[in-house]
Amino acid sequence: MKTTNTLFIKKQLRQLYQGFSAELKEAASEVLLECEVAIRMGDYQTACYHAQTLFKLAGKDSKEAKTLFHGLMFAEDVVTRDSFVLIHKESPYFESLKKLAADLNFSIKEHSFPYGYWTKDYVVSTGNDVLTPAKKSKDHYFTETFMRNAKQNDGLYYGKLQLTEHHQAKTSIPSALAWRDESQTLLDTSFVRKTALEGGNLFCAINKKGQRFYLVGENVISETMAYNEVDRTTAIDITIKELGCNPEQLLVIPQWAYHLDLQMAYLGHGQFIIHSFTQTDFNFNLSEDVQSKVAATFQTLADFFEKDIIDKTCQILRDNGFEIKKVFGCLFYLDDYTDLKQLKYVPFCKSSADHDGVLALMMNGFALDLDDNGRHFIVPRCDQDIFKEQFEIYLAGLGVNVQYVDMLEYYDYDDEFSGMAAGIMSANSVTDVVAFMNGSIRCQTSIVSKNLSPVYHLEQSKHRFFEAAKKLDLITTKTEDHLFLPEMK
């Protein structure tokens, strides 16, 4: 889709140029030429700079040029005035997030796709594209050999936690044609057919130098190897091709949780926060028994993962121009941290199939950068006040405010949280429900560039549609006034 985006940008800039007076055209012709050369060379920063000059010459706000280049260059896992949050109308966070969007003035769109409210897993935004998994159904592709390789990989958790089953990407659209029918009024999408990709295992992030990177978890590469029966190098090549990025833009991140967004978060401005287990003080107004269990659990996990995964992640990101802050973003414990049956629940640590042991889960959120309305990080409501205050201090040091979304429909007439309303009798808080669901607010949302939605940019969407039709050798109308599917030859 990148080529289609650049064609549209050049078309818009030429139309802008054609509206200039003869005198202005003489001054602007070289700027337009340099802009088009930069686009052709893939130097989008320079191209955007020249485009801003053209917009200024036209008496327009130069921010319009950034909007034009947003999907191609500026889009990332951060909500701005040029992107929107997509969320299922049945998500328990929907009503609360809608209120917050009105308060902070950012865009939100609801959907009712029949694949559930884990939107992130099947609407995967890579900045200049939206990818939807459409792999063929395939069972038992994790052979003993691939599982053994996964357990020997220090960048994964299977060996340390002695797990015998590999995480598998759950969501795959059964019919690409049906998906087109369901989504085309809201999204322009491409398909992932070989990569074991879930949105929870991908970050689209821009470093301090303005360079965009695609962070995927080791689980993605490991499962892609097994699914396609290929070696690691080939699996990485498949991932690069389907993400549509350059090899140097792909960063493979080690994992101690099955999804990256449970262990780290992107804040924008080239900043990542990374959960660390090396906390010396667990005095969050907890009982001595709980404090000791948290300390023991975290010491075990620190021994397993701090050096091989967390510190290595920090180094990978620093080496590629990102600012890193270790934080204490989760609070949980196991009744018996040596029990393999309990260890498998990391990081929603539960001593049972319920939610015992989970106290706070603050990493699975998403960021906003709203100009005059400030920078924010949205996470689910947390009732551990001291822990919450500490987390807020961490982020305030990075220039970010923490905002909380609630599950408004799960409260009774006395404004008390109701496990019965949530359908989870033993749940007493939002955190309990998060633990029961094994996922949180980032998992249930996707941040998409407005350039990739006909709702916001119909002309650009129409352009992509007809460029795709040309590639498929379809008969098209002489104008782009209609969005019906042309007849096959």
Short mmCIF file of C-alpha atoms in Angstrom, two decimals:
data_model
loop_
_atom_site.label_atom_id
_atom_site.label_comp_id
_atom_site.label_asym_id
_atom_site.label_seq_id
_atom_site.Cartn_x
_atom_site.Cartn_y
_atom_site.Cartn_z
CA MET A 1 0.00 0.00 0.00
CA LYS A 2 3.02 2.30 0.40
CA THR A 3 3.33 2.76 -3.40
CA THR A 4 -0.36 3.63 -3.65
CA ASN A 5 0.01 6.20 -0.86
CA THR A 6 2.93 7.90 -2.61
CA LEU A 7 1.00 8.06 -5.88
CA PHE A 8 -1.87 9.77 -4.10
CA ILE A 9 0.47 12.24 -2.40
CA LYS A 10 2.07 13.19 -5.72
CA LYS A 11 -1.37 13.58 -7.28
CA GLN A 12 -2.48 15.93 -4.47
CA LEU A 13 0.70 18.02 -4.66
CA ARG A 14 0.38 18.39 -8.42
CA GLN A 15 -3.21 19.54 -8.03
CA LEU A 16 -2.04 22.07 -5.45
CA TYR A 17 0.68 23.26 -7.84
CA GLN A 18 -1.78 23.62 -10.73
CA GLY A 19 -3.77 26.09 -8.65
CA PHE A 20 -0.80 28.48 -8.36
CA SER A 21 -0.47 31.65 -10.39
CA ALA A 22 2.10 31.65 -13.23
CA GLU A 23 4.51 33.65 -11.09
CA LEU A 24 4.11 31.31 -8.13
CA LYS A 25 4.50 28.24 -10.34
CA GLU A 26 7.92 29.46 -11.38
CA ALA A 27 8.99 29.67 -7.75
CA ALA A 28 7.36 26.37 -6.78
CA SER A 29 8.35 24.16 -9.72
CA GLU A 30 11.76 23.29 -8.31
CA VAL A 31 10.25 22.60 -4.88
CA LEU A 32 7.72 20.22 -6.41
CA LEU A 33 10.43 18.47 -8.41
CA GLU A 34 12.65 18.03 -5.35
CA CYS A 35 9.64 16.72 -3.41
CA GLU A 36 8.85 14.11 -6.07
CA VAL A 37 12.50 13.05 -6.30
CA ALA A 38 12.62 12.61 -2.52
CA ILE A 39 9.44 10.50 -2.63
CA ARG A 40 10.91 8.32 -5.37
CA MET A 41 14.09 7.86 -3.30
CA GLY A 42 12.09 6.95 -0.20
CA ASP A 43 13.33 10.03 1.69
CA TYR A 44 9.93 10.93 3.11
CA GLN A 45 11.26 13.38 5.69
CA THR A 46 12.75 15.55 2.96
CA ALA A 47 9.65 15.09 0.81
CA CYS A 48 7.39 16.19 3.64
CA TYR A 49 9.58 19.25 4.25
CA HIS A 50 9.19 20.30 0.60
CA ALA A 51 5.45 19.54 0.72
CA GLN A 52 5.11 21.87 3.71
CA THR A 53 6.77 24.60 1.65
CA LEU A 54 4.23 24.05 -1.15
CA PHE A 55 1.34 24.28 1.30
CA LYS A 56 2.73 27.52 2.73
CA LEU A 57 3.07 28.96 -0.79
CA ALA A 58 -0.59 28.06 -1.32
CA GLY A 59 -1.53 29.97 1.83
CA LYS A 60 -2.48 26.78 3.64
CA ASP A 61 -1.51 25.43 7.05
CA SER A 62 1.70 23.39 6.72
CA LYS A 63 0.15 20.83 9.10
CA GLU A 64 -1.97 19.72 6.14
CA ALA A 65 1.22 18.39 4.54
CA LYS A 66 1.93 16.31 7.63
CA THR A 67 -1.61 14.99 7.49
CA LEU A 68 -1.04 14.00 3.85
CA PHE A 69 2.13 12.13 4.81
CA HIS A 70 0.73 10.75 8.08
CA GLY A 71 0.14 7.13 7.14
CA LEU A 72 3.36 6.97 5.16
CA MET A 73 5.64 8.57 7.70
CA PHE A 74 4.15 9.75 10.98
CA ALA A 75 1.61 7.07 11.92
CA GLU A 76 2.56 4.93 14.91
CA ASP A 77 0.97 3.35 17.97
CA VAL A 78 -0.03 6.76 19.31
CA VAL A 79 -3.34 8.58 18.90
CA THR A 80 -2.96 12.02 17.29
CA ARG A 81 -5.32 14.37 15.47
CA ASP A 82 -4.50 12.36 12.31
CA SER A 83 -5.47 8.94 13.71
CA PHE A 84 -8.40 7.30 15.46
CA VAL A 85 -9.10 4.55 17.97
CA LEU A 86 -11.09 1.59 16.70
CA ILE A 87 -13.02 -0.37 19.34
CA HIS A 88 -15.80 -2.97 19.28
CA LYS A 89 -19.14 -1.64 20.51
CA GLU A 90 -19.41 -4.67 22.84
CA SER A 91 -16.07 -3.96 24.54
CA PRO A 92 -16.57 -3.35 28.28
CA TYR A 93 -14.36 -0.25 27.91
CA PHE A 94 -16.36 1.32 25.08
CA GLU A 95 -18.61 3.72 27.01
CA SER A 96 -15.81 4.90 29.29
CA LEU A 97 -13.41 5.38 26.38
CA LYS A 98 -16.07 7.31 24.46
CA LYS A 99 -16.42 9.74 27.39
CA LEU A 100 -12.66 10.15 27.64
CA ALA A 101 -12.44 10.81 23.89
CA ALA A 102 -14.99 13.61 24.27
CA ASP A 103 -13.09 15.10 27.22
CA LEU A 104 -9.66 15.01 25.57
CA ASN A 105 -10.87 15.59 22.00
CA PHE A 106 -9.55 12.55 20.15
CA SER A 107 -11.32 10.43 17.54
CA ILE A 108 -12.92 7.08 18.28
CA LYS A 109 -14.85 4.76 15.97
CA GLU A 110 -16.92 1.79 17.03
CA HIS A 111 -17.27 -1.37 14.97
CA SER A 112 -19.28 -4.56 15.16
CA PHE A 113 -17.07 -7.02 13.29
CA PRO A 114 -18.15 -10.60 14.12
CA TYR A 115 -14.69 -11.64 15.31
CA GLY A 116 -15.06 -10.37 18.86
CA TYR A 117 -13.80 -7.40 20.83
CA TRP A 118 -10.09 -8.33 20.71
CA THR A 119 -9.76 -5.78 17.92
CA LYS A 120 -5.97 -5.52 18.08
CA ASP A 121 -5.51 -9.13 16.98
CA TYR A 122 -7.25 -8.78 13.63
CA VAL A 123 -6.91 -5.06 12.88
CA VAL A 124 -3.14 -4.69 12.94
CA SER A 125 -1.97 -1.20 12.07
CA THR A 126 1.55 -0.79 10.70
CA GLY A 127 1.28 2.94 10.14
CA ASN A 128 0.97 2.93 6.34
CA ASP A 129 -1.25 -0.15 6.20
CA VAL A 130 -3.83 -2.13 8.14
CA LEU A 131 -3.18 -5.87 8.12
CA THR A 132 -5.73 -8.59 8.77
CA PRO A 133 -4.64 -12.22 9.35
CA ALA A 134 -6.12 -14.54 6.73
CA LYS A 135 -4.04 -17.70 7.17
CA LYS A 136 -5.43 -21.07 6.21
CA SER A 137 -6.61 -23.22 9.10
CA LYS A 138 -3.86 -25.61 10.02
CA ASP A 139 -3.67 -27.86 13.07
CA HIS A 140 -0.76 -29.51 14.85
CA TYR A 141 1.99 -27.61 13.03
CA PHE A 142 4.06 -27.36 16.20
CA THR A 143 6.11 -30.51 15.89
CA GLU A 144 8.37 -31.73 18.67
CA THR A 145 11.34 -30.26 16.81
CA PHE A 146 9.87 -26.74 16.62
CA MET A 147 8.73 -26.90 20.25
CA ARG A 148 12.20 -28.00 21.31
CA ASN A 149 13.70 -25.07 19.40
CA ALA A 150 11.31 -22.68 21.14
CA LYS A 151 12.26 -24.05 24.57
CA GLN A 152 15.95 -23.60 23.78
CA ASN A 153 15.45 -19.97 22.71
CA ASP A 154 16.63 -17.64 25.51
CA GLY A 155 14.46 -14.93 23.98
CA LEU A 156 11.33 -16.88 24.91
CA TYR A 157 9.83 -18.15 28.14
CA TYR A 158 8.93 -21.75 27.33
CA GLY A 159 12.14 -23.28 28.64
CA LYS A 160 12.29 -21.23 31.85
CA LEU A 161 8.63 -21.87 32.68
CA GLN A 162 8.85 -25.48 31.45
CA LEU A 163 5.83 -25.05 29.19
CA THR A 164 4.98 -27.79 26.73
CA GLU A 165 2.63 -25.81 24.46
CA HIS A 166 3.56 -22.88 22.22
CA HIS A 167 1.37 -19.79 22.05
CA GLN A 168 -0.57 -19.66 18.78
CA ALA A 169 -2.07 -16.64 17.05
CA LYS A 170 -5.78 -17.16 17.64
CA THR A 171 -7.55 -14.91 15.16
CA SER A 172 -7.60 -15.54 11.43
CA ILE A 173 -10.30 -14.23 9.11
CA PRO A 174 -11.97 -17.28 7.51
CA SER A 175 -13.00 -15.41 4.36
CA ALA A 176 -11.09 -12.51 2.83
CA LEU A 177 -14.09 -11.65 0.67
CA ALA A 178 -16.41 -11.55 3.69
CA TRP A 179 -13.92 -9.32 5.52
CA ARG A 180 -13.88 -6.89 2.60
CA ASP A 181 -17.67 -6.67 2.72
CA GLU A 182 -17.65 -6.13 6.49
CA SER A 183 -14.80 -3.64 6.72
CA GLN A 184 -14.56 -1.64 3.49
CA THR A 185 -16.73 1.26 4.65
CA LEU A 186 -14.47 1.75 7.67
CA LEU A 187 -10.99 0.49 6.77
CA ASP A 188 -8.64 -0.08 3.85
CA THR A 189 -6.86 -3.35 4.62
CA SER A 190 -4.31 -5.82 3.29
CA PHE A 191 -3.94 -9.45 4.30
CA VAL A 192 -1.32 -11.42 6.19
CA ARG A 193 -1.28 -15.00 4.93
CA LYS A 194 1.94 -16.52 6.29
CA THR A 195 3.09 -14.51 9.30
CA ALA A 196 1.72 -15.57 12.70
CA LEU A 197 0.90 -11.98 13.54
CA GLU A 198 -1.27 -10.59 16.32
CA GLY A 199 -1.49 -6.90 17.14
CA GLY A 200 -0.47 -7.59 20.73
CA ASN A 201 2.88 -8.78 19.42
CA LEU A 202 3.63 -5.72 17.30
CA PHE A 203 4.52 -2.09 17.98
CA CYS A 204 4.83 0.51 15.24
CA ALA A 205 7.13 3.10 16.81
CA ILE A 206 9.18 6.13 15.76
CA ASN A 207 12.52 6.74 17.47
CA LYS A 208 14.10 10.01 18.59
CA LYS A 209 15.52 10.55 15.09
CA GLY A 210 12.14 10.24 13.39
CA GLN A 211 12.82 6.73 12.05
CA ARG A 212 9.94 4.24 12.10
CA PHE A 213 10.49 0.69 13.37
CA TYR A 214 8.33 -2.40 13.59
CA LEU A 215 8.80 -4.36 16.80
CA VAL A 216 7.62 -7.97 16.73
CA GLY A 217 7.88 -10.52 19.50
CA GLU A 218 9.98 -13.66 19.30
CA ASN A 219 6.70 -15.59 19.42
CA VAL A 220 5.84 -14.21 15.97
CA ILE A 221 9.06 -15.51 14.44
CA SER A 222 8.93 -18.82 16.32
CA GLU A 223 5.35 -19.57 15.27
CA THR A 224 5.94 -18.36 11.70
CA MET A 225 8.80 -20.86 11.48
CA ALA A 226 6.52 -23.68 12.58
CA TYR A 227 3.51 -22.65 10.50
CA ASN A 228 5.53 -22.45 7.27
CA GLU A 229 8.06 -25.18 8.17
CA VAL A 230 11.00 -22.85 7.54
CA ASP A 231 14.14 -21.73 9.34
CA ARG A 232 14.46 -18.52 11.35
CA THR A 233 16.00 -16.47 8.54
CA THR A 234 13.19 -17.37 6.16
CA ALA A 235 10.55 -16.64 8.82
CA ILE A 236 12.03 -13.18 9.33
CA ASP A 237 12.03 -12.60 5.56
CA ILE A 238 8.34 -13.61 5.41
CA THR A 239 7.53 -11.20 8.23
CA ILE A 240 9.41 -8.32 6.59
CA LYS A 241 7.61 -8.90 3.30
CA GLU A 242 4.13 -9.09 4.85
CA LEU A 243 4.72 -6.07 7.09
CA GLY A 244 5.94 -4.12 4.07
CA CYS A 245 9.00 -2.75 5.85
CA ASN A 246 12.73 -2.70 5.17
CA PRO A 247 14.92 -5.33 6.93
CA GLU A 248 16.61 -2.69 9.08
CA GLN A 249 13.21 -1.52 10.34
CA LEU A 250 12.28 -4.88 11.88
CA LEU A 251 13.27 -5.39 15.52
CA VAL A 252 12.65 -8.83 17.02
CA ILE A 253 12.01 -8.42 20.75
CA PRO A 254 12.46 -11.20 23.35
CA GLN A 255 9.37 -12.11 25.37
CA TRP A 256 8.55 -13.25 28.89
CA ALA A 257 4.81 -12.79 28.23
CA TYR A 258 2.89 -14.22 25.29
CA HIS A 259 2.24 -10.70 23.93
CA LEU A 260 4.73 -7.83 23.95
CA ASP A 261 2.12 -5.34 25.12
CA LEU A 262 1.87 -7.12 28.46
CA GLN A 263 5.52 -6.43 29.26
CA MET A 264 6.20 -3.04 27.65
CA ALA A 265 4.42 0.03 26.30
CA TYR A 266 5.14 2.74 23.75
CA LEU A 267 4.46 6.35 24.76
CA GLY A 268 5.38 8.21 21.58
CA HIS A 269 8.27 10.70 21.29
CA GLY A 270 10.60 7.70 20.94
CA GLN A 271 9.89 6.54 24.52
CA PHE A 272 9.23 3.02 25.80
CA ILE A 273 8.47 1.91 29.33
CA ILE A 274 9.57 -1.63 30.19
CA HIS A 275 8.28 -3.57 33.17
CA SER A 276 11.10 -4.69 35.45
CA PHE A 277 10.95 -7.31 38.20
CA THR A 278 13.79 -5.73 40.20
CA GLN A 279 11.73 -3.81 42.73
CA THR A 280 13.12 -3.58 46.26
CA ASP A 281 10.05 -2.27 48.06
CA PHE A 282 6.68 -4.01 47.81
CA ASN A 283 5.02 -1.98 50.54
CA PHE A 284 1.88 -0.94 48.69
CA ASN A 285 -0.33 -1.13 51.77
CA LEU A 286 -0.46 -4.90 51.38
CA SER A 287 -0.46 -7.52 54.09
CA GLU A 288 2.90 -8.99 55.06
CA ASP A 289 1.84 -12.34 53.62
CA VAL A 290 0.99 -10.83 50.22
CA GLN A 291 4.15 -8.71 50.22
CA SER A 292 6.30 -11.77 50.80
CA LYS A 293 4.52 -13.69 48.03
CA VAL A 294 4.98 -10.82 45.57
CA ALA A 295 8.65 -10.51 46.50
CA ALA A 296 9.27 -14.25 46.09
CA THR A 297 7.39 -14.43 42.79
CA PHE A 298 9.18 -11.41 41.35
CA GLN A 299 12.61 -12.63 42.46
CA THR A 300 11.99 -15.90 40.64
CA LEU A 301 10.87 -14.10 37.49
CA ALA A 302 13.80 -11.68 37.73
CA ASP A 303 16.18 -14.64 37.84
CA PHE A 304 14.45 -16.08 34.78
CA PHE A 305 13.96 -12.99 32.63
CA GLU A 306 15.62 -9.75 33.81
CA LYS A 307 18.96 -10.35 32.09
CA ASP A 308 18.03 -12.51 29.09
CA ILE A 309 14.85 -10.69 28.12
CA ILE A 310 14.23 -7.37 29.87
CA ASP A 311 17.78 -5.99 29.79
CA LYS A 312 18.26 -7.31 26.26
CA THR A 313 15.06 -5.56 25.16
CA CYS A 314 16.28 -2.28 26.65
CA GLN A 315 19.59 -2.62 24.80
CA ILE A 316 17.94 -3.39 21.44
CA LEU A 317 15.76 -0.30 21.76
CA ARG A 318 18.56 2.00 22.94
CA ASP A 319 20.77 0.83 20.07
CA ASN A 320 18.01 1.88 17.68
CA GLY A 321 17.48 5.37 19.02
CA PHE A 322 14.73 4.93 21.62
CA GLU A 323 14.57 6.29 25.16
CA ILE A 324 13.93 3.56 27.73
CA LYS A 325 12.53 3.74 31.24
CA LYS A 326 12.25 0.67 33.45
CA VAL A 327 9.08 0.82 35.52
CA PHE A 328 7.14 -1.29 37.95
CA GLY A 329 4.05 -1.78 35.80
CA CYS A 330 2.51 -5.01 37.12
CA LEU A 331 1.80 -6.29 40.60
CA PHE A 332 0.96 -9.95 41.11
CA TYR A 333 1.95 -13.06 42.99
CA LEU A 334 1.67 -16.82 42.98
CA ASP A 335 0.81 -18.84 46.06
CA ASP A 336 3.61 -21.20 45.05
CA TYR A 337 6.08 -19.75 42.55
CA THR A 338 7.69 -23.18 42.09
CA ASP A 339 4.41 -24.70 40.89
CA LEU A 340 4.54 -25.07 37.10
CA LYS A 341 0.75 -25.08 36.91
CA GLN A 342 0.74 -21.61 38.45
CA LEU A 343 3.74 -20.30 36.47
CA LYS A 344 1.87 -20.84 33.21
CA TYR A 345 -0.46 -17.97 34.18
CA VAL A 346 2.31 -15.34 34.02
CA PRO A 347 1.71 -12.35 33.76
CA PHE A 348 -1.94 -12.61 34.81
CA CYS A 349 -0.56 -14.63 37.68
CA LYS A 350 -3.28 -16.69 39.21
CA SER A 351 -3.02 -19.46 41.72
CA SER A 352 -6.18 -20.87 40.20
CA ALA A 353 -8.30 -20.61 37.07
CA ASP A 354 -9.82 -17.46 38.60
CA HIS A 355 -7.81 -14.31 39.27
CA ASP A 356 -6.22 -14.84 42.68
CA GLY A 357 -2.90 -13.03 42.94
CA VAL A 358 -3.43 -10.26 40.39
CA LEU A 359 -3.28 -6.82 42.03
CA ALA A 360 -2.46 -4.35 39.23
CA LEU A 361 -1.83 -4.60 35.48
CA MET A 362 -0.78 -1.23 34.06
CA MET A 363 1.33 -2.06 30.99
CA ASN A 364 -1.40 -2.90 28.47
CA GLY A 365 -2.42 0.61 27.45
CA PHE A 366 -2.06 3.06 24.58
CA ALA A 367 -0.73 6.59 24.22
CA LEU A 368 -2.19 9.92 23.08
CA ASP A 369 -0.28 12.93 21.75
CA LEU A 370 -2.88 15.67 21.43
CA ASP A 371 -0.86 18.87 20.98
CA ASP A 372 -2.39 21.47 23.33
CA ASN A 373 -4.35 18.75 25.15
CA GLY A 374 -1.13 17.04 26.18
CA ARG A 375 0.32 13.56 26.19
CA HIS A 376 -1.47 10.71 27.93
CA PHE A 377 -1.33 6.97 28.53
CA ILE A 378 -4.65 5.13 28.86
CA VAL A 379 -4.90 2.08 31.10
CA PRO A 380 -7.74 0.27 32.91
CA ARG A 381 -8.89 1.48 36.29
CA CYS A 382 -6.63 0.37 39.15
CA ASP A 383 -7.68 0.25 42.81
CA GLN A 384 -4.17 -0.10 44.25
CA ASP A 385 -3.73 3.58 45.08
CA ILE A 386 -0.09 3.59 46.21
CA PHE A 387 1.01 1.45 43.28
CA LYS A 388 -0.99 3.65 40.92
CA GLU A 389 0.61 6.83 42.27
CA GLN A 390 4.08 5.36 41.77
CA PHE A 391 3.25 4.48 38.16
CA GLU A 392 1.91 7.99 37.56
CA ILE A 393 5.17 9.45 38.87
CA TYR A 394 7.18 7.26 36.48
CA LEU A 395 5.23 8.55 33.49
CA ALA A 396 5.09 12.17 34.67
CA GLY A 397 8.89 12.11 34.49
CA LEU A 398 8.51 11.34 30.78
CA GLY A 399 5.96 14.10 30.21
CA VAL A 400 2.93 11.80 30.15
CA ASN A 401 -0.30 11.84 32.17
CA VAL A 402 -2.01 8.57 33.09
CA GLN A 403 -5.73 8.31 32.25
CA TYR A 404 -8.01 5.48 33.34
CA VAL A 405 -10.88 3.76 31.57
CA ASP A 406 -13.52 1.85 33.47
CA MET A 407 -16.06 -0.89 32.77
CA LEU A 408 -19.10 1.28 33.40
CA GLU A 409 -21.72 -1.39 32.78
CA TYR A 410 -20.30 -3.60 35.53
CA TYR A 411 -21.47 -1.45 38.47
CA ASP A 412 -24.67 -1.92 40.46
CA TYR A 413 -27.17 0.69 41.63
CA ASP A 414 -24.98 1.47 44.65
CA ASP A 415 -22.06 2.19 42.31
CA GLU A 416 -20.26 -0.91 43.55
CA PHE A 417 -18.40 -3.15 41.11
CA SER A 418 -20.49 -6.24 40.43
CA GLY A 419 -18.97 -9.54 39.39
CA MET A 420 -22.48 -10.72 38.55
CA ALA A 421 -22.90 -7.89 36.02
CA ALA A 422 -19.54 -8.82 34.53
CA GLY A 423 -20.55 -12.47 34.34
CA ILE A 424 -17.67 -13.38 36.66
CA MET A 425 -19.11 -14.04 40.09
CA SER A 426 -15.82 -13.81 41.97
CA ALA A 427 -14.66 -10.56 40.31
CA ASN A 428 -14.49 -7.56 42.62
CA SER A 429 -12.68 -5.05 40.41
CA VAL A 430 -11.74 -4.12 36.86
CA THR A 431 -8.34 -5.72 37.45
CA ASP A 432 -10.04 -9.01 38.32
CA VAL A 433 -11.91 -8.93 35.00
CA VAL A 434 -8.70 -8.08 33.11
CA ALA A 435 -7.07 -11.11 34.72
CA PHE A 436 -10.02 -13.32 33.87
CA MET A 437 -10.00 -12.12 30.25
CA ASN A 438 -6.19 -12.41 29.92
CA GLY A 439 -6.12 -9.06 28.13
CA SER A 440 -6.78 -5.36 28.56
CA ILE A 441 -7.52 -2.06 26.81
CA ARG A 442 -4.75 -2.15 24.16
CA CYS A 443 -5.83 -5.66 23.20
CA GLN A 444 -9.35 -4.36 22.54
CA THR A 445 -8.41 -1.33 20.44
CA SER A 446 -6.41 -0.48 17.35
CA ILE A 447 -4.93 2.89 16.42
CA VAL A 448 -5.33 3.61 12.71
CA SER A 449 -4.21 6.51 10.54
CA LYS A 450 -7.20 8.46 9.25
CA ASN A 451 -5.54 8.23 5.82
CA LEU A 452 -6.46 4.52 5.85
CA SER A 453 -10.17 5.03 6.42
CA PRO A 454 -12.79 6.16 3.89
CA VAL A 455 -14.69 7.67 6.82
CA TYR A 456 -12.02 10.38 7.14
CA HIS A 457 -10.26 10.44 3.75
CA LEU A 458 -12.62 9.17 1.08
CA GLU A 459 -10.57 10.56 -1.83
CA GLN A 460 -7.43 8.75 -0.72
CA SER A 461 -9.43 5.57 -0.14
CA LYS A 462 -10.96 5.81 -3.63
CA HIS A 463 -7.49 6.27 -5.09
CA ARG A 464 -6.23 3.12 -3.35
CA PHE A 465 -9.29 1.20 -4.54
CA PHE A 466 -8.80 2.06 -8.19
CA GLU A 467 -5.03 1.50 -8.07
CA ALA A 468 -5.75 -1.98 -6.69
CA ALA A 469 -8.27 -2.53 -9.48
CA LYS A 470 -5.64 -1.65 -12.08
CA LYS A 471 -3.20 -4.16 -10.58
CA LEU A 472 -5.87 -6.86 -10.75
CA ASP A 473 -6.50 -5.95 -14.41
CA LEU A 474 -10.12 -5.04 -13.74
CA ILE A 475 -12.23 -2.81 -15.95
CA THR A 476 -12.69 0.55 -14.23
CA THR A 477 -14.94 3.49 -14.88
CA LYS A 478 -13.51 6.62 -16.48
CA THR A 479 -13.98 8.56 -13.29
CA GLU A 480 -13.53 7.73 -9.64
CA ASP A 481 -17.00 8.90 -8.68
CA HIS A 482 -18.28 5.41 -7.94
CA LEU A 483 -17.00 2.82 -5.51
CA PHE A 484 -18.71 -0.26 -6.91
CA LEU A 485 -16.60 -3.30 -7.81
CA PRO A 486 -15.87 -3.29 -11.56
CA GLU A 487 -16.78 -6.31 -13.67
CA MET A 488 -14.12 -8.85 -14.49
CA LYS A 489 -12.93 -9.04 -18.09
#
